[in-house]
Amino acid sequence: MDFEQYKQCLENFSEGRFESIQTSYDEICQAQDKLIEVLVEQGASIKGWKVVEDDELFIISPIFDFQIFASHGAKLPEEKLTGIEVEICYQSYVPVNSMGIEPLLDKAEPLVAAEIMRPKINSDSYQSCDFYYNYGIVVSHIPLAGEQFFLESGSGKVFEYSTAEDGFFDTKLAILRKGIEECIRRGYGQEEYFFMTGSLNGLISLDEASGVNRLVHQANTMFEFALEN
């Protein structure tokens, strides 16, 4: 599957809307599962999940194989994008039941990811349905080993991030746990996925991100990609 096929599937599915999330979490999950079936039948495979918990709203949306880009050297089409968001990301196996979650959390190592955002495919779909505005992700090739890291954006502006806040990783691991639990509940167990745990400082606009973006941590380039025409 490629991005044009993906876009067409999303536009065709239930007229592109996920309105049920406004009233029923179970209904949005059921709608997602039906759309996932369509995409898998057309050759896509799930490689990760975006897990969002904000103001008591919880939603988990899949990220497919063609949406995960190389940690170094990816060149992405600027004209199709709106910006990027930096997130903490974990790679974890999903066991068959919740009894196996605790050991996975104990050994989970935090990675850093950039979520690449695009204009929403259907403006009528509910705001928090990531299906419609997630173009893909770039994930660091090594885990974090300290509290500070920086994004050197394409505009030359430097964005600083910190994990020093008390309970920072406890919060992120709680989101990871919920993501794993949801994968088990919905029948997506016995696979390994990336789990994105939410934006750290919000959207970096295309004006600021156009060009080469580089994530630096302890003198290491964790990932590097370009947004270009």
mmCIF file of N, CA and C in Angstrom, residues 91-219:
data_model
loop_
_atom_site.group_PDB
_atom_site.id
_atom_site.type_symbol
_atom_site.label_atom_id
_atom_site.label_comp_id
_atom_site.label_asym_id
_atom_site.label_seq_id
_atom_site.Cartn_x
_atom_site.Cartn_y
_atom_site.Cartn_z
ATOM 1 N N GLN A 91 9.176 0.951 21.978
ATOM 2 C CA GLN A 91 8.925 -0.244 21.191
ATOM 3 C C GLN A 91 8.683 -1.377 22.173
ATOM 4 N N SER A 92 7.576 -2.089 21.998
ATOM 5 C CA SER A 92 7.240 -3.134 22.956
ATOM 6 C C SER A 92 6.460 -4.258 22.291
ATOM 7 N N TYR A 93 6.719 -5.433 22.763
ATOM 8 C CA TYR A 93 5.907 -6.592 22.395
ATOM 9 C C TYR A 93 4.570 -6.509 23.124
ATOM 10 N N VAL A 94 3.514 -7.000 22.489
ATOM 11 C CA VAL A 94 2.201 -7.071 23.124
ATOM 12 C C VAL A 94 1.894 -8.536 23.406
ATOM 13 N N PRO A 95 1.809 -8.914 24.686
ATOM 14 C CA PRO A 95 1.566 -10.313 25.030
ATOM 15 C C PRO A 95 0.106 -10.702 24.779
ATOM 16 N N VAL A 96 -0.188 -11.954 24.983
ATOM 17 C CA VAL A 96 -1.540 -12.441 24.731
ATOM 18 C C VAL A 96 -2.514 -12.033 25.821
ATOM 19 N N ASN A 97 -2.003 -11.765 27.030
ATOM 20 C CA ASN A 97 -2.874 -11.299 28.111
ATOM 21 C C ASN A 97 -2.097 -10.352 29.025
ATOM 22 N N SER A 98 -2.814 -9.704 29.934
ATOM 23 C CA SER A 98 -2.218 -8.652 30.761
ATOM 24 C C SER A 98 -1.213 -9.170 31.780
ATOM 25 N N MET A 99 -1.162 -10.472 32.021
ATOM 26 C CA MET A 99 -0.211 -11.033 32.976
ATOM 27 C C MET A 99 1.234 -10.774 32.554
ATOM 28 N N GLY A 100 1.453 -10.576 31.254
ATOM 29 C CA GLY A 100 2.815 -10.403 30.772
ATOM 30 C C GLY A 100 3.247 -8.957 30.614
ATOM 31 N N ILE A 101 2.429 -7.993 31.040
ATOM 32 C CA ILE A 101 2.742 -6.587 30.797
ATOM 33 C C ILE A 101 3.863 -6.068 31.689
ATOM 34 N N GLU A 102 3.844 -6.391 32.968
ATOM 35 C CA GLU A 102 4.781 -5.786 33.921
ATOM 36 C C GLU A 102 6.240 -5.982 33.539
ATOM 37 N N PRO A 103 6.665 -7.197 33.163
ATOM 38 C CA PRO A 103 8.069 -7.361 32.752
ATOM 39 C C PRO A 103 8.436 -6.513 31.532
ATOM 40 N N LEU A 104 7.482 -6.297 30.641
ATOM 41 C CA LEU A 104 7.740 -5.469 29.458
ATOM 42 C C LEU A 104 7.951 -4.017 29.843
ATOM 43 N N LEU A 105 7.175 -3.518 30.799
ATOM 44 C CA LEU A 105 7.333 -2.142 31.252
ATOM 45 C C LEU A 105 8.667 -1.955 31.968
ATOM 46 N N ASP A 106 9.087 -2.967 32.710
ATOM 47 C CA ASP A 106 10.349 -2.878 33.457
ATOM 48 C C ASP A 106 11.554 -2.714 32.533
ATOM 49 N N LYS A 107 11.488 -3.277 31.343
ATOM 50 C CA LYS A 107 12.638 -3.214 30.432
ATOM 51 C C LYS A 107 12.441 -2.229 29.271
ATOM 52 N N ALA A 108 11.309 -1.528 29.255
ATOM 53 C CA ALA A 108 11.034 -0.592 28.163
ATOM 54 C C ALA A 108 12.006 0.590 28.202
ATOM 55 N N GLU A 109 12.618 0.905 27.080
ATOM 56 C CA GLU A 109 13.560 2.023 26.986
ATOM 57 C C GLU A 109 12.941 3.157 26.166
ATOM 58 N N PRO A 110 13.038 4.393 26.666
ATOM 59 C CA PRO A 110 12.427 5.509 25.940
ATOM 60 C C PRO A 110 13.221 5.897 24.696
ATOM 61 N N LEU A 111 12.531 5.985 23.596
ATOM 62 C CA LEU A 111 13.074 6.501 22.349
ATOM 63 C C LEU A 111 12.461 7.878 22.104
ATOM 64 N N VAL A 112 12.960 8.599 21.122
ATOM 65 C CA VAL A 112 12.367 9.870 20.736
ATOM 66 C C VAL A 112 11.870 9.731 19.302
ATOM 67 N N ALA A 113 10.658 10.221 19.061
ATOM 68 C CA ALA A 113 10.073 10.141 17.728
ATOM 69 C C ALA A 113 9.615 11.514 17.277
ATOM 70 N N ALA A 114 9.599 11.710 15.973
ATOM 71 C CA ALA A 114 8.956 12.876 15.374
ATOM 72 C C ALA A 114 7.746 12.378 14.608
ATOM 73 N N GLU A 115 6.577 12.861 15.011
ATOM 74 C CA GLU A 115 5.365 12.554 14.259
ATOM 75 C C GLU A 115 5.227 13.581 13.146
ATOM 76 N N ILE A 116 5.099 13.112 11.923
ATOM 77 C CA ILE A 116 4.980 13.988 10.759
ATOM 78 C C ILE A 116 3.487 14.199 10.482
ATOM 79 N N MET A 117 3.067 15.470 10.532
ATOM 80 C CA MET A 117 1.650 15.787 10.424
ATOM 81 C C MET A 117 1.313 16.278 9.012
ATOM 82 N N ARG A 118 0.094 15.979 8.585
ATOM 83 C CA ARG A 118 -0.393 16.425 7.284
ATOM 84 C C ARG A 118 -1.750 17.102 7.464
ATOM 85 N N PRO A 119 -2.245 17.811 6.467
ATOM 86 C CA PRO A 119 -3.612 18.323 6.554
ATOM 87 C C PRO A 119 -4.586 17.156 6.704
ATOM 88 N N LYS A 120 -5.613 17.353 7.473
ATOM 89 C CA LYS A 120 -6.586 16.282 7.724
ATOM 90 C C LYS A 120 -7.247 15.858 6.413
ATOM 91 N N ILE A 121 -7.371 14.550 6.208
ATOM 92 C CA ILE A 121 -7.944 14.020 4.978
ATOM 93 C C ILE A 121 -9.416 14.396 4.846
ATOM 94 N N ASN A 122 -10.149 14.339 5.944
ATOM 95 C CA ASN A 122 -11.557 14.726 5.906
ATOM 96 C C ASN A 122 -11.843 15.651 7.079
ATOM 97 N N SER A 123 -12.180 16.876 6.796
ATOM 98 C CA SER A 123 -12.374 17.863 7.856
ATOM 99 C C SER A 123 -13.585 17.572 8.725
ATOM 100 N N ASP A 124 -14.477 16.679 8.274
ATOM 101 C CA ASP A 124 -15.671 16.354 9.064
ATOM 102 C C ASP A 124 -15.408 15.312 10.138
ATOM 103 N N SER A 125 -14.274 14.621 10.072
ATOM 104 C CA SER A 125 -13.994 13.601 11.084
ATOM 105 C C SER A 125 -13.639 14.268 12.411
ATOM 106 N N TYR A 126 -13.820 13.530 13.484
ATOM 107 C CA TYR A 126 -13.596 14.103 14.807
ATOM 108 C C TYR A 126 -12.126 14.452 15.005
ATOM 109 N N GLN A 127 -11.858 15.508 15.731
ATOM 110 C CA GLN A 127 -10.514 16.068 15.887
ATOM 111 C C GLN A 127 -9.469 15.045 16.306
ATOM 112 N N SER A 128 -9.801 14.137 17.223
ATOM 113 C CA SER A 128 -8.784 13.268 17.811
ATOM 114 C C SER A 128 -8.601 11.951 17.064
ATOM 115 N N CYS A 129 -9.161 11.832 15.877
ATOM 116 C CA CYS A 129 -8.926 10.610 15.109
ATOM 117 C C CYS A 129 -7.643 10.754 14.303
ATOM 118 N N ASP A 130 -6.557 10.197 14.803
ATOM 119 C CA ASP A 130 -5.242 10.382 14.195
ATOM 120 C C ASP A 130 -5.117 9.742 12.817
ATOM 121 N N PHE A 131 -6.027 8.813 12.498
ATOM 122 C CA PHE A 131 -6.023 8.272 11.147
ATOM 123 C C PHE A 131 -5.896 9.389 10.111
ATOM 124 N N TYR A 132 -6.527 10.525 10.364
ATOM 125 C CA TYR A 132 -6.751 11.503 9.317
ATOM 126 C C TYR A 132 -5.666 12.559 9.192
ATOM 127 N N TYR A 133 -4.748 12.671 10.156
ATOM 128 C CA TYR A 133 -3.720 13.696 9.988
ATOM 129 C C TYR A 133 -2.309 13.235 10.358
ATOM 130 N N ASN A 134 -2.105 11.951 10.576
ATOM 131 C CA ASN A 134 -0.773 11.415 10.838
ATOM 132 C C ASN A 134 -0.173 10.909 9.523
ATOM 133 N N TYR A 135 0.842 11.621 9.012
ATOM 134 C CA TYR A 135 1.509 11.167 7.791
ATOM 135 C C TYR A 135 2.463 10.017 8.088
ATOM 136 N N GLY A 136 3.146 10.070 9.241
ATOM 137 C CA GLY A 136 4.062 8.990 9.600
ATOM 138 C C GLY A 136 4.969 9.407 10.742
ATOM 139 N N ILE A 137 5.957 8.571 11.055
ATOM 140 C CA ILE A 137 6.877 8.870 12.153
ATOM 141 C C ILE A 137 8.315 8.508 11.785
ATOM 142 N N VAL A 138 9.225 9.241 12.426
ATOM 143 C CA VAL A 138 10.654 8.918 12.412
ATOM 144 C C VAL A 138 11.052 8.655 13.854
ATOM 145 N N VAL A 139 11.728 7.528 14.118
ATOM 146 C CA VAL A 139 12.044 7.114 15.489
ATOM 147 C C VAL A 139 13.554 7.037 15.674
ATOM 148 N N SER A 140 14.032 7.495 16.827
ATOM 149 C CA SER A 140 15.475 7.454 17.110
ATOM 150 C C SER A 140 16.005 6.026 17.070
ATOM 151 N N HIS A 141 17.257 5.890 16.654
ATOM 152 C CA HIS A 141 17.840 4.554 16.523
ATOM 153 C C HIS A 141 18.453 4.057 17.828
ATOM 154 N N ILE A 142 18.609 4.945 18.821
ATOM 155 C CA ILE A 142 19.106 4.542 20.138
ATOM 156 C C ILE A 142 18.228 5.201 21.204
ATOM 157 N N PRO A 143 18.152 4.627 22.423
ATOM 158 C CA PRO A 143 17.307 5.193 23.477
ATOM 159 C C PRO A 143 17.944 6.409 24.138
ATOM 160 N N LEU A 144 17.104 7.166 24.831
ATOM 161 C CA LEU A 144 17.586 8.283 25.630
ATOM 162 C C LEU A 144 18.446 7.776 26.785
ATOM 163 N N ALA A 145 19.507 8.535 27.109
ATOM 164 C CA ALA A 145 20.374 8.155 28.225
ATOM 165 C C ALA A 145 20.559 9.310 29.206
ATOM 166 N N GLY A 146 19.789 10.374 29.035
ATOM 167 C CA GLY A 146 19.883 11.533 29.915
ATOM 168 C C GLY A 146 18.624 12.366 29.818
ATOM 169 N N GLU A 147 18.602 13.514 30.494
ATOM 170 C CA GLU A 147 17.367 14.268 30.637
ATOM 171 C C GLU A 147 17.144 15.330 29.569
ATOM 172 N N GLN A 148 18.178 15.755 28.852
ATOM 173 C CA GLN A 148 18.045 16.862 27.915
ATOM 174 C C GLN A 148 18.272 16.378 26.476
ATOM 175 N N PHE A 149 17.471 16.905 25.553
ATOM 176 C CA PHE A 149 17.728 16.685 24.134
ATOM 177 C C PHE A 149 17.178 17.875 23.358
ATOM 178 N N PHE A 150 17.601 17.993 22.084
ATOM 179 C CA PHE A 150 17.327 19.196 21.307
ATOM 180 C C PHE A 150 16.937 18.811 19.891
ATOM 181 N N LEU A 151 15.996 19.558 19.338
ATOM 182 C CA LEU A 151 15.696 19.434 17.923
ATOM 183 C C LEU A 151 16.236 20.663 17.211
ATOM 184 N N GLU A 152 17.179 20.445 16.309
ATOM 185 C CA GLU A 152 17.679 21.511 15.439
ATOM 186 C C GLU A 152 16.803 21.496 14.195
ATOM 187 N N SER A 153 15.906 22.477 14.093
ATOM 188 C CA SER A 153 14.892 22.450 13.041
ATOM 189 C C SER A 153 15.440 22.967 11.724
ATOM 190 N N GLY A 154 14.662 22.742 10.670
ATOM 191 C CA GLY A 154 15.086 23.158 9.342
ATOM 192 C C GLY A 154 15.266 24.654 9.211
ATOM 193 N N SER A 155 14.586 25.445 10.050
ATOM 194 C CA SER A 155 14.697 26.907 9.997
ATOM 195 C C SER A 155 15.927 27.420 10.732
ATOM 196 N N GLY A 156 16.624 26.524 11.439
ATOM 197 C CA GLY A 156 17.761 26.932 12.256
ATOM 198 C C GLY A 156 17.390 27.179 13.704
ATOM 199 N N LYS A 157 16.115 27.141 14.021
ATOM 200 C CA LYS A 157 15.661 27.304 15.398
ATOM 201 C C LYS A 157 15.908 26.014 16.174
ATOM 202 N N VAL A 158 16.317 26.159 17.441
ATOM 203 C CA VAL A 158 16.587 24.992 18.285
ATOM 204 C C VAL A 158 15.489 24.863 19.346
ATOM 205 N N PHE A 159 14.874 23.680 19.416
ATOM 206 C CA PHE A 159 13.841 23.391 20.409
ATOM 207 C C PHE A 159 14.440 22.487 21.477
ATOM 208 N N GLU A 160 14.293 22.887 22.728
ATOM 209 C CA GLU A 160 14.881 22.147 23.842
ATOM 210 C C GLU A 160 13.798 21.333 24.544
ATOM 211 N N TYR A 161 14.148 20.097 24.901
ATOM 212 C CA TYR A 161 13.217 19.201 25.593
ATOM 213 C C TYR A 161 13.892 18.639 26.835
ATOM 214 N N SER A 162 13.091 18.338 27.844
ATOM 215 C CA SER A 162 13.619 17.792 29.089
ATOM 216 C C SER A 162 12.675 16.728 29.638
ATOM 217 N N THR A 163 13.268 15.700 30.221
ATOM 218 C CA THR A 163 12.496 14.651 30.904
ATOM 219 C C THR A 163 12.686 14.727 32.408
ATOM 220 N N ALA A 164 13.170 15.874 32.910
ATOM 221 C CA ALA A 164 13.562 15.988 34.319
ATOM 222 C C ALA A 164 12.380 16.155 35.271
ATOM 223 N N GLU A 165 11.223 16.495 34.764
ATOM 224 C CA GLU A 165 10.063 16.706 35.625
ATOM 225 C C GLU A 165 9.758 15.449 36.432
ATOM 226 N N ASP A 166 9.430 15.609 37.717
ATOM 227 C CA ASP A 166 9.103 14.470 38.567
ATOM 228 C C ASP A 166 7.971 13.650 37.954
ATOM 229 N N GLY A 167 8.183 12.349 37.895
ATOM 230 C CA GLY A 167 7.146 11.457 37.403
ATOM 231 C C GLY A 167 6.985 11.441 35.890
ATOM 232 N N PHE A 168 7.919 12.081 35.159
ATOM 233 C CA PHE A 168 7.779 12.180 33.705
ATOM 234 C C PHE A 168 7.630 10.796 33.066
ATOM 235 N N PHE A 169 8.576 9.914 33.354
ATOM 236 C CA PHE A 169 8.532 8.605 32.710
ATOM 237 C C PHE A 169 7.462 7.700 33.314
ATOM 238 N N ASP A 170 7.094 7.925 34.564
ATOM 239 C CA ASP A 170 5.963 7.180 35.133
ATOM 240 C C ASP A 170 4.703 7.452 34.325
ATOM 241 N N THR A 171 4.515 8.712 33.960
ATOM 242 C CA THR A 171 3.342 9.088 33.162
ATOM 243 C C THR A 171 3.395 8.440 31.784
ATOM 244 N N LYS A 172 4.565 8.476 31.158
ATOM 245 C CA LYS A 172 4.708 7.893 29.824
ATOM 246 C C LYS A 172 4.517 6.377 29.856
ATOM 247 N N LEU A 173 5.050 5.727 30.883
ATOM 248 C CA LEU A 173 4.880 4.275 30.996
ATOM 249 C C LEU A 173 3.432 3.900 31.274
ATOM 250 N N ALA A 174 2.707 4.766 31.976
ATOM 251 C CA ALA A 174 1.283 4.513 32.203
ATOM 252 C C ALA A 174 0.521 4.559 30.876
ATOM 253 N N ILE A 175 0.909 5.493 29.994
ATOM 254 C CA ILE A 175 0.285 5.552 28.676
ATOM 255 C C ILE A 175 0.655 4.322 27.851
ATOM 256 N N LEU A 176 1.932 3.905 27.938
ATOM 257 C CA LEU A 176 2.358 2.680 27.253
ATOM 258 C C LEU A 176 1.541 1.492 27.744
ATOM 259 N N ARG A 177 1.362 1.393 29.054
ATOM 260 C CA ARG A 177 0.584 0.290 29.619
ATOM 261 C C ARG A 177 -0.830 0.272 29.036
ATOM 262 N N LYS A 178 -1.457 1.447 29.009
ATOM 263 C CA LYS A 178 -2.818 1.507 28.491
ATOM 264 C C LYS A 178 -2.863 1.113 27.024
ATOM 265 N N GLY A 179 -1.860 1.523 26.265
ATOM 266 C CA GLY A 179 -1.805 1.131 24.864
ATOM 267 C C GLY A 179 -1.680 -0.372 24.685
ATOM 268 N N ILE A 180 -0.809 -0.997 25.482
ATOM 269 C CA ILE A 180 -0.654 -2.452 25.410
ATOM 270 C C ILE A 180 -1.951 -3.137 25.811
ATOM 271 N N GLU A 181 -2.579 -2.649 26.888
ATOM 272 C CA GLU A 181 -3.839 -3.238 27.356
ATOM 273 C C GLU A 181 -4.915 -3.165 26.276
ATOM 274 N N GLU A 182 -4.962 -2.031 25.567
ATOM 275 C CA GLU A 182 -5.959 -1.881 24.516
ATOM 276 C C GLU A 182 -5.676 -2.816 23.345
ATOM 277 N N CYS A 183 -4.408 -2.993 22.999
ATOM 278 C CA CYS A 183 -4.066 -3.930 21.926
ATOM 279 C C CYS A 183 -4.491 -5.347 22.295
ATOM 280 N N ILE A 184 -4.283 -5.723 23.541
ATOM 281 C CA ILE A 184 -4.715 -7.047 24.002
ATOM 282 C C ILE A 184 -6.230 -7.168 23.913
ATOM 283 N N ARG A 185 -6.920 -6.152 24.435
ATOM 284 C CA ARG A 185 -8.387 -6.196 24.474
ATOM 285 C C ARG A 185 -8.984 -6.284 23.078
ATOM 286 N N ARG A 186 -8.355 -5.618 22.121
ATOM 287 C CA ARG A 186 -8.914 -5.549 20.770
ATOM 288 C C ARG A 186 -8.354 -6.611 19.833
ATOM 289 N N GLY A 187 -7.530 -7.528 20.365
ATOM 290 C CA GLY A 187 -7.084 -8.654 19.556
ATOM 291 C C GLY A 187 -5.841 -8.403 18.735
ATOM 292 N N TYR A 188 -5.019 -7.433 19.132
ATOM 293 C CA TYR A 188 -3.785 -7.140 18.409
ATOM 294 C C TYR A 188 -2.551 -7.605 19.177
ATOM 295 N N GLY A 189 -2.700 -8.681 19.955
ATOM 296 C CA GLY A 189 -1.590 -9.199 20.745
ATOM 297 C C GLY A 189 -0.642 -10.063 19.934
ATOM 298 N N GLN A 190 0.454 -10.484 20.617
ATOM 299 C CA GLN A 190 1.475 -11.357 20.042
ATOM 300 C C GLN A 190 2.183 -10.714 18.845
ATOM 301 N N GLU A 191 2.343 -9.394 18.914
ATOM 302 C CA GLU A 191 3.093 -8.635 17.910
ATOM 303 C C GLU A 191 3.917 -7.579 18.632
ATOM 304 N N GLU A 192 4.938 -7.050 17.937
ATOM 305 C CA GLU A 192 5.746 -5.957 18.485
ATOM 306 C C GLU A 192 5.413 -4.670 17.741
ATOM 307 N N TYR A 193 5.246 -3.580 18.511
ATOM 308 C CA TYR A 193 4.847 -2.308 17.928
ATOM 309 C C TYR A 193 5.641 -1.158 18.538
ATOM 310 N N PHE A 194 5.637 -0.006 17.830
ATOM 311 C CA PHE A 194 6.005 1.268 18.431
ATOM 312 C C PHE A 194 4.767 1.867 19.077
ATOM 313 N N PHE A 195 4.955 2.486 20.249
ATOM 314 C CA PHE A 195 3.874 3.200 20.913
ATOM 315 C C PHE A 195 4.301 4.648 21.114
ATOM 316 N N MET A 196 3.602 5.571 20.461
ATOM 317 C CA MET A 196 3.852 7.001 20.624
ATOM 318 C C MET A 196 2.988 7.495 21.771
ATOM 319 N N THR A 197 3.549 8.329 22.647
ATOM 320 C CA THR A 197 2.870 8.635 23.906
ATOM 321 C C THR A 197 2.416 10.082 24.035
ATOM 322 N N GLY A 198 2.360 10.825 22.932
ATOM 323 C CA GLY A 198 1.821 12.177 22.981
ATOM 324 C C GLY A 198 2.872 13.255 22.810
ATOM 325 N N SER A 199 2.471 14.362 22.220
ATOM 326 C CA SER A 199 3.383 15.473 21.916
ATOM 327 C C SER A 199 3.984 16.066 23.187
ATOM 328 N N LEU A 200 5.280 16.426 23.117
ATOM 329 C CA LEU A 200 5.949 17.036 24.262
ATOM 330 C C LEU A 200 5.683 18.536 24.342
ATOM 331 N N ASN A 201 5.881 19.258 23.245
ATOM 332 C CA ASN A 201 5.718 20.717 23.269
ATOM 333 C C ASN A 201 4.807 21.220 22.166
ATOM 334 N N GLY A 202 3.964 20.349 21.599
ATOM 335 C CA GLY A 202 3.044 20.785 20.563
ATOM 336 C C GLY A 202 3.656 20.795 19.173
ATOM 337 N N LEU A 203 2.915 21.356 18.244
ATOM 338 C CA LEU A 203 3.281 21.325 16.831
ATOM 339 C C LEU A 203 4.398 22.319 16.511
ATOM 340 N N ILE A 204 5.387 21.847 15.753
ATOM 341 C CA ILE A 204 6.392 22.716 15.138
ATOM 342 C C ILE A 204 5.926 22.921 13.701
ATOM 343 N N SER A 205 5.641 24.150 13.335
ATOM 344 C CA SER A 205 5.008 24.434 12.057
ATOM 345 C C SER A 205 5.928 24.122 10.883
ATOM 346 N N LEU A 206 5.326 24.024 9.716
ATOM 347 C CA LEU A 206 6.101 23.742 8.519
ATOM 348 C C LEU A 206 7.104 24.854 8.236
ATOM 349 N N ASP A 207 6.745 26.090 8.540
ATOM 350 C CA ASP A 207 7.685 27.204 8.351
ATOM 351 C C ASP A 207 8.968 26.985 9.150
ATOM 352 N N GLU A 208 8.839 26.411 10.345
ATOM 353 C CA GLU A 208 10.001 26.176 11.201
ATOM 354 C C GLU A 208 10.702 24.862 10.884
ATOM 355 N N ALA A 209 9.960 23.903 10.301
ATOM 356 C CA ALA A 209 10.515 22.562 10.099
ATOM 357 C C ALA A 209 10.986 22.296 8.673
ATOM 358 N N SER A 210 10.680 23.203 7.744
ATOM 359 C CA SER A 210 11.094 23.000 6.359
ATOM 360 C C SER A 210 12.616 22.893 6.278
ATOM 361 N N GLY A 211 13.091 21.868 5.569
ATOM 362 C CA GLY A 211 14.526 21.617 5.489
ATOM 363 C C GLY A 211 14.918 20.423 6.332
ATOM 364 N N VAL A 212 16.170 20.394 6.775
ATOM 365 C CA VAL A 212 16.692 19.260 7.535
ATOM 366 C C VAL A 212 16.421 19.457 9.028
ATOM 367 N N ASN A 213 15.851 18.440 9.663
ATOM 368 C CA ASN A 213 15.582 18.444 11.106
ATOM 369 C C ASN A 213 16.417 17.360 11.764
ATOM 370 N N ARG A 214 17.074 17.729 12.879
ATOM 371 C CA ARG A 214 18.025 16.818 13.515
ATOM 372 C C ARG A 214 17.776 16.805 15.020
ATOM 373 N N LEU A 215 17.597 15.598 15.577
ATOM 374 C CA LEU A 215 17.399 15.452 17.022
ATOM 375 C C LEU A 215 18.745 15.069 17.641
ATOM 376 N N VAL A 216 19.233 15.881 18.576
ATOM 377 C CA VAL A 216 20.567 15.688 19.164
ATOM 378 C C VAL A 216 20.434 15.414 20.650
ATOM 379 N N HIS A 217 21.143 14.392 21.123
ATOM 380 C CA HIS A 217 21.133 14.006 22.540
ATOM 381 C C HIS A 217 22.522 13.506 22.906
ATOM 382 N N GLN A 218 23.166 14.170 23.872
ATOM 383 C CA GLN A 218 24.510 13.803 24.316
ATOM 384 C C GLN A 218 25.468 13.638 23.135
ATOM 385 N N ALA A 219 25.444 14.631 22.247
ATOM 386 C CA ALA A 219 26.318 14.695 21.071
ATOM 387 C C ALA A 219 26.001 13.638 20.015
#
